[in-house]
PDB file of C-alpha atoms in Angstrom:
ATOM      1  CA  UNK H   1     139.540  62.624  97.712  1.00 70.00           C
ATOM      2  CA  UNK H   2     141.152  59.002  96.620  1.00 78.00           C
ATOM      3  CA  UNK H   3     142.017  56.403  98.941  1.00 88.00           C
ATOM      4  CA  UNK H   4     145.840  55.091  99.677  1.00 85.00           C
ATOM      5  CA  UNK H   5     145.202  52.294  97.855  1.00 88.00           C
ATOM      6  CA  UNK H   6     143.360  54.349  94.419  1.00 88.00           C
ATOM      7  CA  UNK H   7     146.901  56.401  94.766  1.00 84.00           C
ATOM      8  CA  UNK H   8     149.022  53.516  95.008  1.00 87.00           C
ATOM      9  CA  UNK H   9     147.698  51.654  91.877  1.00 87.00           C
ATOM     10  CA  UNK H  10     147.263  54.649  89.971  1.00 87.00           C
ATOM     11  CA  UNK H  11     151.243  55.869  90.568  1.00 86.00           C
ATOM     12  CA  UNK H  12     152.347  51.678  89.896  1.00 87.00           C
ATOM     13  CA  UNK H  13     150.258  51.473  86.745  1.00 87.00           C
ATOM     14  CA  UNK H  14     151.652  54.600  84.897  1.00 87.00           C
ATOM     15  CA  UNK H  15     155.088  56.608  86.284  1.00 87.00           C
ATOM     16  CA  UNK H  16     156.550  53.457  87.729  1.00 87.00           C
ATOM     17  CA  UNK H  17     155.054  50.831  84.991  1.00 88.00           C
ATOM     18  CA  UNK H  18     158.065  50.626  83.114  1.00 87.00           C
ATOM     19  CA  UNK H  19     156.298  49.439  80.178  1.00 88.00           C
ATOM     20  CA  UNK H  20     153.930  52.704  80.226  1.00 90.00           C
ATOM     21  CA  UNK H  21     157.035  55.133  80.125  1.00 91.00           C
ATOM     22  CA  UNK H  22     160.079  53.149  79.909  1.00 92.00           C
ATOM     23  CA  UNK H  23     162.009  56.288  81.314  1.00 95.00           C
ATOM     24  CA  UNK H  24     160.833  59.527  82.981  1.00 96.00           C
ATOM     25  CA  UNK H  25     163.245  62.927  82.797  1.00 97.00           C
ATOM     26  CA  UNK H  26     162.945  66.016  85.349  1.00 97.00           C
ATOM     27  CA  UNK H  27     163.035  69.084  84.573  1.00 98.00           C
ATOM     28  CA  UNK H  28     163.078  72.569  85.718  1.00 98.00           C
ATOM     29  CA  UNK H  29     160.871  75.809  85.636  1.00 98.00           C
ATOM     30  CA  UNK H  30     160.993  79.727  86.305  1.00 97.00           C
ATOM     31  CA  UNK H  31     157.083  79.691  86.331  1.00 97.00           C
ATOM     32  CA  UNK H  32     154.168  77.631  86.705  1.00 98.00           C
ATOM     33  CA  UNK H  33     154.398  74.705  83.761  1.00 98.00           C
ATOM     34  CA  UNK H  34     150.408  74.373  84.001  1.00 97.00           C
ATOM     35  CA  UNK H  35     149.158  71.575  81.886  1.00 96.00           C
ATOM     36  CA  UNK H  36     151.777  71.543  78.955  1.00 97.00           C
ATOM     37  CA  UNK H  37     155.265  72.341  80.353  1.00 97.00           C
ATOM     38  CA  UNK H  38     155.668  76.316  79.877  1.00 97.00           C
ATOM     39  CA  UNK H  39     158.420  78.062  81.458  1.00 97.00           C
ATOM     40  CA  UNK H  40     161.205  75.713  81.091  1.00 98.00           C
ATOM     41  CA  UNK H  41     164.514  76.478  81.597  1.00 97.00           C
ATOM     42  CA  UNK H  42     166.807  77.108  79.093  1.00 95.00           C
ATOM     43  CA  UNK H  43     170.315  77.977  78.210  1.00 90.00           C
ATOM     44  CA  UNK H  44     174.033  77.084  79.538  1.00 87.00           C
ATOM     45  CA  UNK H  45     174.396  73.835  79.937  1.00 91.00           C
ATOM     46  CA  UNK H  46     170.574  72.946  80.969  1.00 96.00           C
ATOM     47  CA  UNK H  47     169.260  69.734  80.130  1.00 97.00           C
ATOM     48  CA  UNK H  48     166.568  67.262  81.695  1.00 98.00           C
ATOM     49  CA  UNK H  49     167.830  65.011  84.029  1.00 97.00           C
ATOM     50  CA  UNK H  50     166.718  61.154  84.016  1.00 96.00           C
ATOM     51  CA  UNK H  51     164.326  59.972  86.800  1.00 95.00           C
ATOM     52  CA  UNK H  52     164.292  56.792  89.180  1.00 93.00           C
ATOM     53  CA  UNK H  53     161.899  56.748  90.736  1.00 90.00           C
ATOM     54  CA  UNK H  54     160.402  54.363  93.565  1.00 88.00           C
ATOM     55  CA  UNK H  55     157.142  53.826  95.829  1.00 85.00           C
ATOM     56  CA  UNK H  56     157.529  55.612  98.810  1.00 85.00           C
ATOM     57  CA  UNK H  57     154.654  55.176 100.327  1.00 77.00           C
ATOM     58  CA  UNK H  58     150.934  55.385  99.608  1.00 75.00           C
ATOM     59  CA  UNK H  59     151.044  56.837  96.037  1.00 79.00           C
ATOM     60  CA  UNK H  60     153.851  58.832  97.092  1.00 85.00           C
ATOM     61  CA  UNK H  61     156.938  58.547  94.392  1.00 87.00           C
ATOM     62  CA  UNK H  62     160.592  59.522  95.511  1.00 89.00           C
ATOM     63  CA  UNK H  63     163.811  59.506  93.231  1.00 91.00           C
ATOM     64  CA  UNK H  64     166.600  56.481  94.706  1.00 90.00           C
ATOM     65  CA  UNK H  65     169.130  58.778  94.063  1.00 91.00           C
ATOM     66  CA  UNK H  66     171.241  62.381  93.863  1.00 94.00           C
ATOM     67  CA  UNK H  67     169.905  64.031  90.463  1.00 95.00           C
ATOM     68  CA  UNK H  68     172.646  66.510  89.443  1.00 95.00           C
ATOM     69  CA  UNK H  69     172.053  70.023  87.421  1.00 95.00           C
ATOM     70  CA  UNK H  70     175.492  71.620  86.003  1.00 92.00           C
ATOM     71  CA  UNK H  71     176.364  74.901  85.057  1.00 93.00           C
ATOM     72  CA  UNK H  72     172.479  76.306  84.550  1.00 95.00           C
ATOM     73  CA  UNK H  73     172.281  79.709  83.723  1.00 95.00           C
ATOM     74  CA  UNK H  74     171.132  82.510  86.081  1.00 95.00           C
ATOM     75  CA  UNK H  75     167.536  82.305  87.120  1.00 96.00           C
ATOM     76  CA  UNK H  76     164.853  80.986  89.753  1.00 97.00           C
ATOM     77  CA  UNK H  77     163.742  77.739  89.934  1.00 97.00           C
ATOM     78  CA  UNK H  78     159.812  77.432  91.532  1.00 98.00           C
ATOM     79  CA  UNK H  79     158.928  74.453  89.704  1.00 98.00           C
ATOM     80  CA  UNK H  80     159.741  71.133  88.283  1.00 97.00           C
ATOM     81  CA  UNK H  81     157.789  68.900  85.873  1.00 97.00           C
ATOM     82  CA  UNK H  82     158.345  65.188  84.687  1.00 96.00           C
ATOM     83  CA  UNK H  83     158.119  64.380  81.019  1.00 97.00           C
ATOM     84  CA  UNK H  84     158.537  60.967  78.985  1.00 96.00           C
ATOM     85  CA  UNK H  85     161.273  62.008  76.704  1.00 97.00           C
ATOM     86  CA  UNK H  86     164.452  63.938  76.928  1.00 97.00           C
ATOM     87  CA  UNK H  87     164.026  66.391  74.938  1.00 97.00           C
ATOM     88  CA  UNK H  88     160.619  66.902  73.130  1.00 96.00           C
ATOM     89  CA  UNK H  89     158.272  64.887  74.549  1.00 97.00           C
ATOM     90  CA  UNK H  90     155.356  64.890  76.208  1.00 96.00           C
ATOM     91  CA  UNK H  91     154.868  66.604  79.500  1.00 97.00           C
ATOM     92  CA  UNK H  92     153.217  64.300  82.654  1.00 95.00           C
ATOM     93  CA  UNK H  93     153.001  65.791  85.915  1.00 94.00           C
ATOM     94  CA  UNK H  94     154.268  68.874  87.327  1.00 95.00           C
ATOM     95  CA  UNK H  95     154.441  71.486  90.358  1.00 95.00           C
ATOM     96  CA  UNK H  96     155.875  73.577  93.343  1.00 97.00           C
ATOM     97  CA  UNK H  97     159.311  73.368  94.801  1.00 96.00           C
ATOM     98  CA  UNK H  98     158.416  74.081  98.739  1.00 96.00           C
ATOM     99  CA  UNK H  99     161.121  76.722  98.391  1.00 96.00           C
ATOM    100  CA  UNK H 100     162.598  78.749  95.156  1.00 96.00           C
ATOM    101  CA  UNK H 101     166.153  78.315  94.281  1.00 95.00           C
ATOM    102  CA  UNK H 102     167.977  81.317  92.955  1.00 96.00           C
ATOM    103  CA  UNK H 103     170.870  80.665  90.782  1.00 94.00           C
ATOM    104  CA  UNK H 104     174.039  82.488  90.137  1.00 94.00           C
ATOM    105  CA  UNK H 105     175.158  81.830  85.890  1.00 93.00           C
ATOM    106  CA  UNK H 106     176.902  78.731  86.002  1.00 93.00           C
ATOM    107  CA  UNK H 107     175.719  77.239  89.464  1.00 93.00           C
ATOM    108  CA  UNK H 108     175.444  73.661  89.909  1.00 92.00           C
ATOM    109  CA  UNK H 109     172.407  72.136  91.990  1.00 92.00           C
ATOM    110  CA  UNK H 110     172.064  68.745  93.239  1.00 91.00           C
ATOM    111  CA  UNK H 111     168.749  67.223  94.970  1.00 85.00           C
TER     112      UNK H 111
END
């Protein structure tokens, strides 16, 4: 177990050190990503979204704003992960939505 403060200057000295990954990208998954990303979504219009993201409290990161997902193709969301590049890239951090979204083809989600 790390303290608040171990959390805090881990999270400021990588995700939100601009000059460590000068911009983040969301994405989403139908299964567990584990250490490297698997089960991405893919198809329709699907494409990572880019991240904002802000201290929220003790090494606690939150995005400032509305991050919008357009016309994705049927499936079920249970993940998300954070990677460094668009496309490609290299995958950072992942994990659990606290509840699975089921999509209809072409449904638009917005967090």
């Amino acid at each position: 177990m790390s303290s608040d403060y171990l959390r805090s200057l881990m999270l400021k000295r990588t995700l939100l050190d601009g000059s460590v990954f000068p911009q983040l990208y969301l994405s989403l998954h139908v299964d567990d990503p584990g250490t490297v990303g698997d089960g991405e979504l893919t198809g329709a219009s699907y494409r990572r979204q880019s991240l904002d993201l802000a201290e929220r409290g003790s090494g606690i990161a939150m995005n400032s704003g509305t991050i919008e997902y357009d016309w994705l193709p049927q499936s079920k969301i249970s993940h998300f992960g954070v990677w460094d590049a668009r496309i490609g890239g290299r995958f950072l951090v992942g994990g659990a939505l606290d509840v699975a979204q089921e999509l209809q083809d072409g449904q638009a989600i917005r967090w």
